[in-house]
CSV table of C-alpha atoms in Angstrom, one decimal:
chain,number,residue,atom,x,y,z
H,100,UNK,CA,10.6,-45.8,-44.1
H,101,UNK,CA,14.3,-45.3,-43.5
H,102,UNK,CA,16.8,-42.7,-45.2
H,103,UNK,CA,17.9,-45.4,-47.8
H,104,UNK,CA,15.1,-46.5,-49.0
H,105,UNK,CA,14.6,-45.7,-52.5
H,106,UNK,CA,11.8,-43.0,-53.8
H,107,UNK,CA,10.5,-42.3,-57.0
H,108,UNK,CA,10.8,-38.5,-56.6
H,109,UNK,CA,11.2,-35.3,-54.3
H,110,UNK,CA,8.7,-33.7,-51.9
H,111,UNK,CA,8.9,-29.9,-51.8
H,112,UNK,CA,8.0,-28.6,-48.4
H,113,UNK,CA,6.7,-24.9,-47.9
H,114,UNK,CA,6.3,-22.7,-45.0
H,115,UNK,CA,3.6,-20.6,-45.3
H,116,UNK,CA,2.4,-17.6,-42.9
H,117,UNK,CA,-0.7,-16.0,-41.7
H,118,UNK,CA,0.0,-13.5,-44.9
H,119,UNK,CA,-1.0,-16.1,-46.7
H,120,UNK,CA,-0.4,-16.9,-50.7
H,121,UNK,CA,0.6,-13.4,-51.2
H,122,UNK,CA,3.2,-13.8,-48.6
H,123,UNK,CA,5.2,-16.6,-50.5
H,124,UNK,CA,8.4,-16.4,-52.1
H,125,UNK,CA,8.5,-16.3,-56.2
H,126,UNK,CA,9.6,-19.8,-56.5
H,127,UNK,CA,7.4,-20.9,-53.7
H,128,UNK,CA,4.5,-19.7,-56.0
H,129,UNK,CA,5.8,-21.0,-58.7
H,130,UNK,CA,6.0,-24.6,-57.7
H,131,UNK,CA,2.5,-24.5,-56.1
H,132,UNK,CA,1.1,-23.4,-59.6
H,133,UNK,CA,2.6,-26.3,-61.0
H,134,UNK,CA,2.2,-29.1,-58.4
H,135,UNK,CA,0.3,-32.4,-59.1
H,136,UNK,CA,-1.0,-32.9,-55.8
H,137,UNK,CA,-0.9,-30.4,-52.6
H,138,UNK,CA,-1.0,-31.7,-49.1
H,139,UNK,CA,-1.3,-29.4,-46.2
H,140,UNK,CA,-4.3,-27.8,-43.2
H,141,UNK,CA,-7.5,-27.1,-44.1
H,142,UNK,CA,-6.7,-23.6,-43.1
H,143,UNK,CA,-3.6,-23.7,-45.4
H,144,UNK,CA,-4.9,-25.2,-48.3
H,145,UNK,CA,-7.6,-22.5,-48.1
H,146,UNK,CA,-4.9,-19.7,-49.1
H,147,UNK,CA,-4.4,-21.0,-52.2
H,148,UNK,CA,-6.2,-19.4,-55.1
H,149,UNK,CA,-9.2,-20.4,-57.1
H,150,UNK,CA,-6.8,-21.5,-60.1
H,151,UNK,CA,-4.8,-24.3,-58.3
H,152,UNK,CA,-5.5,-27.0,-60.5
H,153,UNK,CA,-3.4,-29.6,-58.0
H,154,UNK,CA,-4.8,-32.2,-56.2
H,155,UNK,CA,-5.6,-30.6,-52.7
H,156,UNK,CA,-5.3,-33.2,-49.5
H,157,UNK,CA,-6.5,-31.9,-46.0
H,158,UNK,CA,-4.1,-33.3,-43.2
H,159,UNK,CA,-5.8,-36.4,-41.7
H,160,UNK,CA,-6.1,-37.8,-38.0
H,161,UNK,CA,-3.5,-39.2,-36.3
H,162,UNK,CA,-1.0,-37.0,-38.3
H,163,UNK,CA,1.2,-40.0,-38.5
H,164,UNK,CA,-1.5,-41.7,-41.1
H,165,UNK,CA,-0.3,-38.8,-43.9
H,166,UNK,CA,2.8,-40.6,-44.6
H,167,UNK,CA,1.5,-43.4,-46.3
H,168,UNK,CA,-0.6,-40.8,-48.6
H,169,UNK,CA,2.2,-39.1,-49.4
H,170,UNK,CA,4.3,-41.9,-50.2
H,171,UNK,CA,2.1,-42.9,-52.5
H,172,UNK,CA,2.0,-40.1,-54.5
H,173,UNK,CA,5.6,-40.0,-54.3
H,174,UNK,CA,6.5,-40.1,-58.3
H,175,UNK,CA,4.0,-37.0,-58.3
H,176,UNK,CA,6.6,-34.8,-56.5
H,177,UNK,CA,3.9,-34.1,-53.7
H,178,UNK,CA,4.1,-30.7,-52.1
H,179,UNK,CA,3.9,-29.8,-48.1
H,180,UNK,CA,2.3,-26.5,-47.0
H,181,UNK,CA,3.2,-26.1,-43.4
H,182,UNK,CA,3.1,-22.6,-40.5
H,183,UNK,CA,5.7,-20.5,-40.8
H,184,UNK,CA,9.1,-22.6,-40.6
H,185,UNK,CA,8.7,-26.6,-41.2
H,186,UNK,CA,12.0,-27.0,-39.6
H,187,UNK,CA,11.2,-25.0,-36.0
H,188,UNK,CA,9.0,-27.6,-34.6
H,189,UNK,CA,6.9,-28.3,-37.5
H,190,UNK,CA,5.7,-30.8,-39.9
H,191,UNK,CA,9.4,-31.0,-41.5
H,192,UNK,CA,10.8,-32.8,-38.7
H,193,UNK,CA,8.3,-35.5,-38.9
H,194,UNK,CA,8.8,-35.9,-42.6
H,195,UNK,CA,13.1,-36.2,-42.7
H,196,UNK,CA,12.2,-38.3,-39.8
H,197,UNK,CA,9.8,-40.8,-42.2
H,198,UNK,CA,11.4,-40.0,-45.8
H,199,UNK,CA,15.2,-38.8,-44.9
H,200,UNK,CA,16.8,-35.8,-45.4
H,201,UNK,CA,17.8,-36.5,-48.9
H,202,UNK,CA,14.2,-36.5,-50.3
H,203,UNK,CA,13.4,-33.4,-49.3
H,204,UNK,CA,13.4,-30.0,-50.1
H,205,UNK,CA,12.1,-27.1,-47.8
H,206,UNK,CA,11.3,-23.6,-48.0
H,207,UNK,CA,11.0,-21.8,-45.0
H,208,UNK,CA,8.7,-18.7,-44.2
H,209,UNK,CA,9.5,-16.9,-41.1
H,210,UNK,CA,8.0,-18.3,-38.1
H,211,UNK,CA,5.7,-16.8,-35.5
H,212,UNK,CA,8.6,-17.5,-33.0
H,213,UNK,CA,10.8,-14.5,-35.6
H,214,UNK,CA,7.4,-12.5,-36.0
H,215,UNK,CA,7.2,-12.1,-31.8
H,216,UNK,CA,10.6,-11.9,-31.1
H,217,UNK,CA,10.8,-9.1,-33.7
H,218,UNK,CA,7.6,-7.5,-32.5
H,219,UNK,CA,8.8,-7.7,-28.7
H,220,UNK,CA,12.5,-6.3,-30.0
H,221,UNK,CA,13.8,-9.5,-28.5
H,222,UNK,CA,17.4,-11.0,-29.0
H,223,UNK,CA,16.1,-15.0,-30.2
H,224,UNK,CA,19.3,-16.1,-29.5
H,225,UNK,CA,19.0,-15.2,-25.3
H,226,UNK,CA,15.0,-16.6,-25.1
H,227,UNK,CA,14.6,-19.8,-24.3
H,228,UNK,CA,11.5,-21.5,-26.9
H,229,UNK,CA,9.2,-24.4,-25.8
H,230,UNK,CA,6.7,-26.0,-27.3
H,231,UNK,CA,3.3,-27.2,-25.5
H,232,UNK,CA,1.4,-28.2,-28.4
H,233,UNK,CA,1.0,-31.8,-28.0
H,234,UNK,CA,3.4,-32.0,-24.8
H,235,UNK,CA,3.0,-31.9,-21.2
H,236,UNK,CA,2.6,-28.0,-20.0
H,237,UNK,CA,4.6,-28.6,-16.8
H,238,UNK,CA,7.9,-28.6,-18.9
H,239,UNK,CA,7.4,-25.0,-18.4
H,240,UNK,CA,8.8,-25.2,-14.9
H,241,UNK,CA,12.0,-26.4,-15.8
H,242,UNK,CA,12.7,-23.1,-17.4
H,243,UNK,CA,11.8,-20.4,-15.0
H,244,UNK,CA,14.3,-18.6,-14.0
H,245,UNK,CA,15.3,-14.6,-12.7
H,246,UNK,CA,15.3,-12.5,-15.4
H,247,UNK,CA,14.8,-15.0,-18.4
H,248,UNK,CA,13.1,-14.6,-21.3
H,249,UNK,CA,10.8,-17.4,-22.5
H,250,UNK,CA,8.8,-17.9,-25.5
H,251,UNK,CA,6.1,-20.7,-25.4
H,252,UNK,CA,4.2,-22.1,-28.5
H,253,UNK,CA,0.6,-22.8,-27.4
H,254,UNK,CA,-1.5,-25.7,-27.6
H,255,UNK,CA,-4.9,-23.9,-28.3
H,256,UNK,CA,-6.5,-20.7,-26.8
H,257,UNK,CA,-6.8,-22.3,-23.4
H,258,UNK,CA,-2.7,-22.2,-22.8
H,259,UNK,CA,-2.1,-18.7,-21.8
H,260,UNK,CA,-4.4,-19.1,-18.4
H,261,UNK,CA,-3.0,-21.9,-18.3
H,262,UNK,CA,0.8,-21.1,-17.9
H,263,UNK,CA,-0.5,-18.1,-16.0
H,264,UNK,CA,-1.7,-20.7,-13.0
H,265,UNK,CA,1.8,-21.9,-13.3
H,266,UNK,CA,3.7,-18.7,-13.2
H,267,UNK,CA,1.9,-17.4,-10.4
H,268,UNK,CA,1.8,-20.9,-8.4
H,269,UNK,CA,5.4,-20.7,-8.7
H,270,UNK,CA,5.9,-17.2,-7.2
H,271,UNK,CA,6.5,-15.8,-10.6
H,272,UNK,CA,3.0,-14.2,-10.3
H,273,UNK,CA,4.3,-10.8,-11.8
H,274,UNK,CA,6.4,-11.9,-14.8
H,275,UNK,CA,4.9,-10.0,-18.2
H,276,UNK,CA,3.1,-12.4,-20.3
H,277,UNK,CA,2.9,-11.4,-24.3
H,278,UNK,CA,-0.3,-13.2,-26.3
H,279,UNK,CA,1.0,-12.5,-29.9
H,280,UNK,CA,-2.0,-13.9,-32.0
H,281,UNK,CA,-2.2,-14.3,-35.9
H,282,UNK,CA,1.2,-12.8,-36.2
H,283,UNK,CA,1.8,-11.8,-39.8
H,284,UNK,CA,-2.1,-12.1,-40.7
H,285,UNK,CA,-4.9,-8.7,-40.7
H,286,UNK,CA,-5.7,-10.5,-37.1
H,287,UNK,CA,-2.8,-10.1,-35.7
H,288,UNK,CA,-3.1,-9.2,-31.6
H,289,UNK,CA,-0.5,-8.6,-29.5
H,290,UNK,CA,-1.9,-7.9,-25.4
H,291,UNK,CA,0.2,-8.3,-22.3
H,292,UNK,CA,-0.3,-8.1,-18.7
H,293,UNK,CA,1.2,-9.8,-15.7
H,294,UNK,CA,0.5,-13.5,-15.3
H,295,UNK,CA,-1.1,-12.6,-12.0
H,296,UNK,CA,-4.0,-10.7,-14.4
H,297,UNK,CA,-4.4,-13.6,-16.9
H,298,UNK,CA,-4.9,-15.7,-13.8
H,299,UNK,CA,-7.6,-13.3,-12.7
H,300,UNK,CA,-9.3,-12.9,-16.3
H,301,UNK,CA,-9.6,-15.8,-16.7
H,302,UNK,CA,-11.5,-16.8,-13.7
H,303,UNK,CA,-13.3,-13.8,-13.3
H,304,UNK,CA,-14.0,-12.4,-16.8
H,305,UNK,CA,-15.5,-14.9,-18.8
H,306,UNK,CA,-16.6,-12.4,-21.1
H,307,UNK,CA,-14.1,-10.9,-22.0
H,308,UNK,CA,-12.7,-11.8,-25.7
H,309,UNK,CA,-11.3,-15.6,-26.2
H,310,UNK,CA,-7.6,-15.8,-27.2
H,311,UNK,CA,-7.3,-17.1,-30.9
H,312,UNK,CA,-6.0,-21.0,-30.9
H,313,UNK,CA,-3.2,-19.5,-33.1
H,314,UNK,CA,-0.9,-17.8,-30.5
H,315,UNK,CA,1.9,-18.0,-28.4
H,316,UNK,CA,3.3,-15.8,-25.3
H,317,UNK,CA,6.8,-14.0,-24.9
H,318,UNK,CA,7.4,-14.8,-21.1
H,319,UNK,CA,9.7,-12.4,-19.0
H,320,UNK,CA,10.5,-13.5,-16.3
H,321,UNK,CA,10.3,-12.4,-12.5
H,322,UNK,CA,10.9,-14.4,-9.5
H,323,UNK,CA,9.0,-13.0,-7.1
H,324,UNK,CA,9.4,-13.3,-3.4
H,325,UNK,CA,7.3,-16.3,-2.5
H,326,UNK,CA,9.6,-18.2,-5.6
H,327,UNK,CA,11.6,-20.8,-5.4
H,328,UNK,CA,15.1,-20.3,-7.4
H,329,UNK,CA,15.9,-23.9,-8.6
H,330,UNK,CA,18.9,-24.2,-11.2
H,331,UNK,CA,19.9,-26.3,-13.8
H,332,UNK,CA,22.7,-27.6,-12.5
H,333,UNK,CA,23.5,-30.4,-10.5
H,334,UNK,CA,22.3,-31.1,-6.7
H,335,UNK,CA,19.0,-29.8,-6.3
H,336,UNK,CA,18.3,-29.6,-2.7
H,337,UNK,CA,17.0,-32.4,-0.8
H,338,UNK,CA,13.7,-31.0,-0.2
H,339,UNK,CA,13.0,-30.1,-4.1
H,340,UNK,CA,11.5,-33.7,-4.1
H,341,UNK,CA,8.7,-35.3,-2.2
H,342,UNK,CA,10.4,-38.9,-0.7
H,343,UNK,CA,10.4,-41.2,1.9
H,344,UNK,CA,13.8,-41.2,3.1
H,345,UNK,CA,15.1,-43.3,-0.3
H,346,UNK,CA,16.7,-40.1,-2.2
H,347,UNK,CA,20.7,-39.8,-3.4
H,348,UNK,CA,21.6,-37.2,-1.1
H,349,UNK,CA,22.1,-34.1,-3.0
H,350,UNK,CA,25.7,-33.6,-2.5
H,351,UNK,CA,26.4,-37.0,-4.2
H,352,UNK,CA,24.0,-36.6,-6.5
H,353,UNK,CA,25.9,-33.9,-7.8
H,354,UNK,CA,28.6,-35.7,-7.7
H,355,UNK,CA,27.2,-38.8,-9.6
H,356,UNK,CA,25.6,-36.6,-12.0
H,357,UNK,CA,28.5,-35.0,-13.0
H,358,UNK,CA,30.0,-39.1,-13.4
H,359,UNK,CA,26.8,-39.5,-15.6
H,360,UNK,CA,27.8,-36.3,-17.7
H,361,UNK,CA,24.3,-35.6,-19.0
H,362,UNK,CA,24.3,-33.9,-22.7
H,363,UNK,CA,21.0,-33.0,-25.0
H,364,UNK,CA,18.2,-35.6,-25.7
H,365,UNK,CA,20.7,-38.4,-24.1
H,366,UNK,CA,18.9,-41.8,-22.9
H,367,UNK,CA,19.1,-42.4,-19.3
H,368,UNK,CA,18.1,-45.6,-17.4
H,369,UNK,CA,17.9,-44.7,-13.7
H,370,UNK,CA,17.9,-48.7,-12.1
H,371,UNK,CA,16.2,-48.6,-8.6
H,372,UNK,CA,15.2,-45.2,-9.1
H,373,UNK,CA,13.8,-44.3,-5.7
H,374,UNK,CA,11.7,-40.7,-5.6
H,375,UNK,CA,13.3,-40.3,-8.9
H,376,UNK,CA,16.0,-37.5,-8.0
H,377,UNK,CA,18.6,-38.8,-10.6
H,378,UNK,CA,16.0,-39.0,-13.5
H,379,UNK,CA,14.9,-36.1,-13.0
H,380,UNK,CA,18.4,-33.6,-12.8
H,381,UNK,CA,19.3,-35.7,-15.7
H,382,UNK,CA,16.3,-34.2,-17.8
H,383,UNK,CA,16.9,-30.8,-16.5
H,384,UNK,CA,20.1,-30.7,-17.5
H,385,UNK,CA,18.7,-32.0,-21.4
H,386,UNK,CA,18.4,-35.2,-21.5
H,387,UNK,CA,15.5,-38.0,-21.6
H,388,UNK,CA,15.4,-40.4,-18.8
H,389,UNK,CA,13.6,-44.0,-17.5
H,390,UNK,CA,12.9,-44.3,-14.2
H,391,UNK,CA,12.9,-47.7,-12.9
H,392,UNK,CA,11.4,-48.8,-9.6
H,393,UNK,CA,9.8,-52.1,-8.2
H,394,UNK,CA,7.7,-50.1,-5.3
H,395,UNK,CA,4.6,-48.4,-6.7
H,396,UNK,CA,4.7,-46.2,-3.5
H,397,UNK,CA,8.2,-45.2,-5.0
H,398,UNK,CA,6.5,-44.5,-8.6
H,399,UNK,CA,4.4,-42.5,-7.3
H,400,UNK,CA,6.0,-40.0,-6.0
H,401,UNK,CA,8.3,-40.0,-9.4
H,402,UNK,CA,5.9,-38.9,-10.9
H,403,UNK,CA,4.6,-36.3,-8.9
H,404,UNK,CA,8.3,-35.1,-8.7
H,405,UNK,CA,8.3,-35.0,-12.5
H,406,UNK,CA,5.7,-33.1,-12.5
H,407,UNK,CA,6.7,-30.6,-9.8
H,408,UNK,CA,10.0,-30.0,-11.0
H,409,UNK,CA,8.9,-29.6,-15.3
H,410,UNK,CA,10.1,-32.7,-16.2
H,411,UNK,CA,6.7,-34.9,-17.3
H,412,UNK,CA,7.8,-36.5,-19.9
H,413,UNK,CA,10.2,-39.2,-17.7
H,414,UNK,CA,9.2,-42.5,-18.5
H,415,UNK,CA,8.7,-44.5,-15.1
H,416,UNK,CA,8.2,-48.2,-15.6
H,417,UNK,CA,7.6,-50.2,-12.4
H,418,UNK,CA,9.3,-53.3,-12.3
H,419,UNK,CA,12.2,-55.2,-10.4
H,420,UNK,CA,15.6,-54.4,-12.1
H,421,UNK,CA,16.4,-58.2,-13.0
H,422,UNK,CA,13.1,-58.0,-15.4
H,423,UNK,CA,13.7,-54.7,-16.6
H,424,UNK,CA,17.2,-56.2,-17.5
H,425,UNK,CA,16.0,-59.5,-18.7
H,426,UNK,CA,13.3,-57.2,-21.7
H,427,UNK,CA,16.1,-54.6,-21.9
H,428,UNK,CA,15.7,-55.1,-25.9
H,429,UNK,CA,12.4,-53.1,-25.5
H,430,UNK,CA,13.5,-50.1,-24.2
H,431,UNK,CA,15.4,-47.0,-25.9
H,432,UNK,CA,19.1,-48.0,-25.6
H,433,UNK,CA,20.8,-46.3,-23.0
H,434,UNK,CA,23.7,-43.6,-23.3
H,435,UNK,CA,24.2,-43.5,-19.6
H,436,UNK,CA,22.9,-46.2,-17.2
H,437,UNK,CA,22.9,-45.5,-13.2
H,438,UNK,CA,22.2,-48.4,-10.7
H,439,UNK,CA,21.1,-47.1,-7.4
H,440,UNK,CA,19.9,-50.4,-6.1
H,441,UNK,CA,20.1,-53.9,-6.6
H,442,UNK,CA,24.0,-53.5,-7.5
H,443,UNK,CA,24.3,-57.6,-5.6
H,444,UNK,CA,21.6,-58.7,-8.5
H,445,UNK,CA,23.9,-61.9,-10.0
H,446,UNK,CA,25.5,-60.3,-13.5
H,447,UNK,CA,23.5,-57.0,-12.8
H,448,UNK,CA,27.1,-54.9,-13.2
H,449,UNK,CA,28.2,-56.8,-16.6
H,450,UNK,CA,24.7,-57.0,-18.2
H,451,UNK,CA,24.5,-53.5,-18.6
H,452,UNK,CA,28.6,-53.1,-19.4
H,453,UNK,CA,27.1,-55.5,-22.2
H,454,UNK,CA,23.7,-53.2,-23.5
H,455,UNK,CA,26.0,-49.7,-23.2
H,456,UNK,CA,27.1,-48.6,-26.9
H,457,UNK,CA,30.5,-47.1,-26.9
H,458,UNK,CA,31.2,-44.0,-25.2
H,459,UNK,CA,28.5,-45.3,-22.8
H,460,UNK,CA,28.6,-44.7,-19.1
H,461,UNK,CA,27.7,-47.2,-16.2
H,462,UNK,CA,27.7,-45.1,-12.6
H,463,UNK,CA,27.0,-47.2,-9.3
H,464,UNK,CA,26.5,-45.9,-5.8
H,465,UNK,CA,26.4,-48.4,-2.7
H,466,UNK,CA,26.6,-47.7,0.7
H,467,UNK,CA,27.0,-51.4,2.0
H,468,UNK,CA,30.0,-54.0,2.1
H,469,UNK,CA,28.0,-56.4,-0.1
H,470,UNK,CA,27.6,-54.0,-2.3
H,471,UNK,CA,30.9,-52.5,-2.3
H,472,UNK,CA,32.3,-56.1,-2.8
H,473,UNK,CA,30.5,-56.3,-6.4
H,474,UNK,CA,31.5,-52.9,-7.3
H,475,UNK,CA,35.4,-53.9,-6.6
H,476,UNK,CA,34.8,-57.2,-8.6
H,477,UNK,CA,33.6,-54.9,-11.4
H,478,UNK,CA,36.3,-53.0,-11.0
H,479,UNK,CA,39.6,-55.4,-11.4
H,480,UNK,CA,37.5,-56.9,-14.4
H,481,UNK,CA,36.5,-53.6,-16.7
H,482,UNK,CA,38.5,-50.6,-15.2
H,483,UNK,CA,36.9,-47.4,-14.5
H,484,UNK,CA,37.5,-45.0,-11.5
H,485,UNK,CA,36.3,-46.3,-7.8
H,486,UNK,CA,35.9,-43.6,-4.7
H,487,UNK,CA,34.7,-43.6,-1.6
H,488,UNK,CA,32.3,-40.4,-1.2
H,489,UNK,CA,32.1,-38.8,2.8
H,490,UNK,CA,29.7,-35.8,3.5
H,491,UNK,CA,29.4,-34.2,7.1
H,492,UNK,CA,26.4,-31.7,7.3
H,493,UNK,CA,25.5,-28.7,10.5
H,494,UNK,CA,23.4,-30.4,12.9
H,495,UNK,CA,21.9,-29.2,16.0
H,496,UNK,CA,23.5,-30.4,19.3
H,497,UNK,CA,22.1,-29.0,22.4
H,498,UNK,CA,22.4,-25.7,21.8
H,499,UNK,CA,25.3,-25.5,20.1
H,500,UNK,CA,26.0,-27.6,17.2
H,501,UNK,CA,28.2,-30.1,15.2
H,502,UNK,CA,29.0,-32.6,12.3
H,503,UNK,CA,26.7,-35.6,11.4
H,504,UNK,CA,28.4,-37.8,9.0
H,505,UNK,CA,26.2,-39.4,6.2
H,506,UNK,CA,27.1,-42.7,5.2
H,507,UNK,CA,30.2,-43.1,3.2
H,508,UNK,CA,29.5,-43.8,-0.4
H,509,UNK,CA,31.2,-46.1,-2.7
H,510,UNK,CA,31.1,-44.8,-6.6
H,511,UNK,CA,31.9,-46.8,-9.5
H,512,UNK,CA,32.3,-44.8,-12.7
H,513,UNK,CA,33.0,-46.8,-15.9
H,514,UNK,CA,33.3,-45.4,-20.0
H,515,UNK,CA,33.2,-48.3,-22.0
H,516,UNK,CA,35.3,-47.6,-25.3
C-alpha cells in the first residue's frame, strides 16, 4: 500500500518503555483507554491494565503479515504499542513505509538508546548506533575505530559474547563493553568489563548469570596494538582484501571512488566486480552496493571481503555483465554504476547511460587500447570528463631501490543530467 492510497482512518502509534503503563504520557493513556482495537508484543500488550476493554492483537510471524490486520481494522483507528521510540529503528518505520506518513500519528517514549547514553553520561550526538537485531553482526567492523564510542542494539542475549569475539579478533580486545539491560524497568542491569573478559565468561563461566534478551552495549573503543586501523575513507590498502591479482589498485580506487561520490543508502552496481574492492569502500563510506561477477572463484572471495571488512549486507549476484544488463529491470535502480570489466561488451557504455536516473553517475576504468577506444567513443557522444591515471610505487632493486610503474589507467567519469 503506497502513500496515496486512501484509508478510512488514522493509526496512533505509541512508544512504550520498560516503566511500563505507568510510564506513558497523559494523552498516551488516554487514547489507550479509548481504543477499539490494540495491536502490539505480547510483552507490551501485557502492561496494559485489567480494564482495557480494546481488542488486544499479539504481533504475528513474519512481522510483515501484521499489515494486512491492521489495515483491516483501519476505520477502527487501530493503535501501535511499540519499545521505546517507534521512529529509532522500530516498528514506525515499517508502518510509514506500508501506510505513508500521512496516516500516522506517533508518540514517542524515550528509547533505550537515550536511557544508556544518559546512564553512561554519553554525548548521543558523538556515538555511532547500530542495530544487529535482524542484521548481519559483522557490520560492527565497519565502525571500529580509536577512541570511538559505539552503541549496538542486540539481537538476543547471545550478542554481547558475540561482539566481544569480534572486538578482540580485531585487536580491540580491551575496549569497555556496557550491557545496559531492562533500562527503565525494576530489572534494569548495567555491567561492564573489557571485551577481552566477556570473551572469557563466556567460554569459561557458563554459570554465571545469562544476559537478558532485552539489552544493548555502550562500546568504547580501544585499538589495541595487534589492530588494524582501517578508515572510512577512500583507498583502503591493497592487502585489506583477500584477491587473486584482479583488484583496482588502491590509489585509483580512491581516485574512482571519489568519481563515484558515494552518499547515504545510495545504490551501487559494481559491473565485473573482481574481489569486490569498489563495492565494498562504497558501503563503508554509506551506501548499499551490487557486486557483479561471472567467476564464482571471484564471488567468493567478495564475500569473504564483505565479511572481513563489516560490510555483509552487499548483494553479489554471479552472472556475465551482458545478462545482468539484459534483467537490469529486476534489480534496485542504480544511483551510481561502475564498470570494471567488460567495458568492449557491444552497447554496454550506453545501456547503462540509458538505466541511470538523473544525477546518476557512470565511472569506467580500462587499462587496454580496446577498451580505451570505447571509452573515447563514449566520450564524443555523451560528454563527461576522460583522464589517463599513472602510479609509480617503491620497489626493491638490488639493494637499493626504484619506481615500478603500474599500468596507465584510462577513466571515464559521466553525470547524466
Amino acid at each position: 500500500m503506497n502513500e496515496q492510497s486512501p484509508l478510512n482512518g488514522k493509526i496512533t502509534v505509541i512508544g512504550i518503555g520498560e516503566d511500563g503503563y505507568d510510564g506513558l504520557s497523559t494523552i498516551a493513556r488516554q487514547i489507550l483507554e479509548t481504543a477499539s482495537v490494540i495491536f502490539g508484543g505480547k510483552r507490551h500488550i501485557a502492561m496494559l491494565p485489567g480494564s482495557n476493554i480494546a481488542i488486544q492483537n499479539s504481533w504475528i510471524t513474519p512481522f510483515e503479515a501484521n499489515m494486512p490486520l491492521i489495515e483491516d481494522c483501519l476505520d477502527q483507528n487501530p493503535v501501535i504499542l511499540a519499545s521505546g521510540d517507534p521512529m529509532f529503528f522500530g516498528v514506525g518505520n515499517t508502518l510509514v513505509n506500508y501506510f505513508g506518513s500521512k496516516s500516522i500519528t506517533v508518540i514517542p517514549h524515550p528509547s533505550s538508546i537515550s536511557l544508556a547514553a544518559a546512564r553512561m553520561g554519553w554525548a548521543l550526538a558523538e556515538c555511532d548506533v547500530i542495530t544487529l537485531h535482524g542484521r548481519e553482526p559483522e557490520i560492527l567492523r565497519s565502525r571500529l575505530r580509536p577512541r570511538g564510542k559505539l552503541i549496538a542494539l542486540s539481537a538476543d542475549g547471545s550478542t554481547p559474547a558475540l561482539v566481544a569475539v569480534m572486538l578482540c579478533e580485531a585487536g580491540y580486545d580491551q575496549s569497555q563493553m556496557t550491557i545496559c539491560e531492562r533500562l527503565g524497568g525494576t530489572q534494569e542491569r548495567i555491567t561492564t568489563q573489557t571485551a577481552q573478559t566477556w570473551q572469557s565468561t563466556a567460554t569459561s563461566m557458563p554459570d554465571v548469570k545469562p544476559v537478558d534478551p532485552l539489552n544493548l552495549i555502550m562500546i568504547d573503543l580501544v585499538a589495541g596494538p595487534k589492530s588494524r586501523v582501517l578508515g572510512n575513507g577512500a583507498g583502503l590498502p591493497d592487502d585489506a582484501f583477500i584477491h587473486d591479482g584482479m583488484i583496482t589498485k588502491s590509489e585509483i580506487r580512491a581516485q574512482t571512488l571519489a568519481s563515484l561520490a558515494p552518499w547515504r543508502d545510495a545504490m551501487l552496481w559494481d559491473l565485473g566486480a573482481g574481489c569486490g574492492s569498489i563495492s565494498i569502500e562504497w558501503m563503508r563510506a554509506g551506501g548499499q552496493a551490487i557486486a557483479i561477477e561471472r567467476d564464482v572463484k571471484r564471488c567468493n572471495l567478495i564475500g569473504k571481503n564483505a565479511i572481513r571488512l563489516g560490510t555483509p549486507d552487499l548483494v553479489i549476484r554471479q552472472k556475465a555483465i551482458e545478462d545482468a544488463i539484459a534483467f537490469a529491470d529486476q534489480l534496485p535502480t542504480p544511483d551510481a554504476i561502475f564498470v570494471g570489466g567488460g567495458i568492449t561488451t557491444p552497447g554496454l557504455m550506453d545501456r547503462c547511460w540509458d538505466i541511470l536516473p538523473m544525477h546518476g553517475r557512470l565511472v569506467a576504468n580500462t587499462v587496454t587500447l580496446e577498451g580505451e577506444e570505447e571509452l573515447l567513443r563514449f566520450y564524443n557522444k555523451k560528454g563527461g570528463t576522460l583522464s589517463r591515471l599513472s602510479v609509480s610505487r617503491l620497489v626493491p632493486r638490488g639493494s637499493f631501490r626504484g619506481w615500478s610503474n603500474l599500468a596507465p589507467v584510462t577513466h571515464y567519469v559521466g553525470v547524466k543530467v
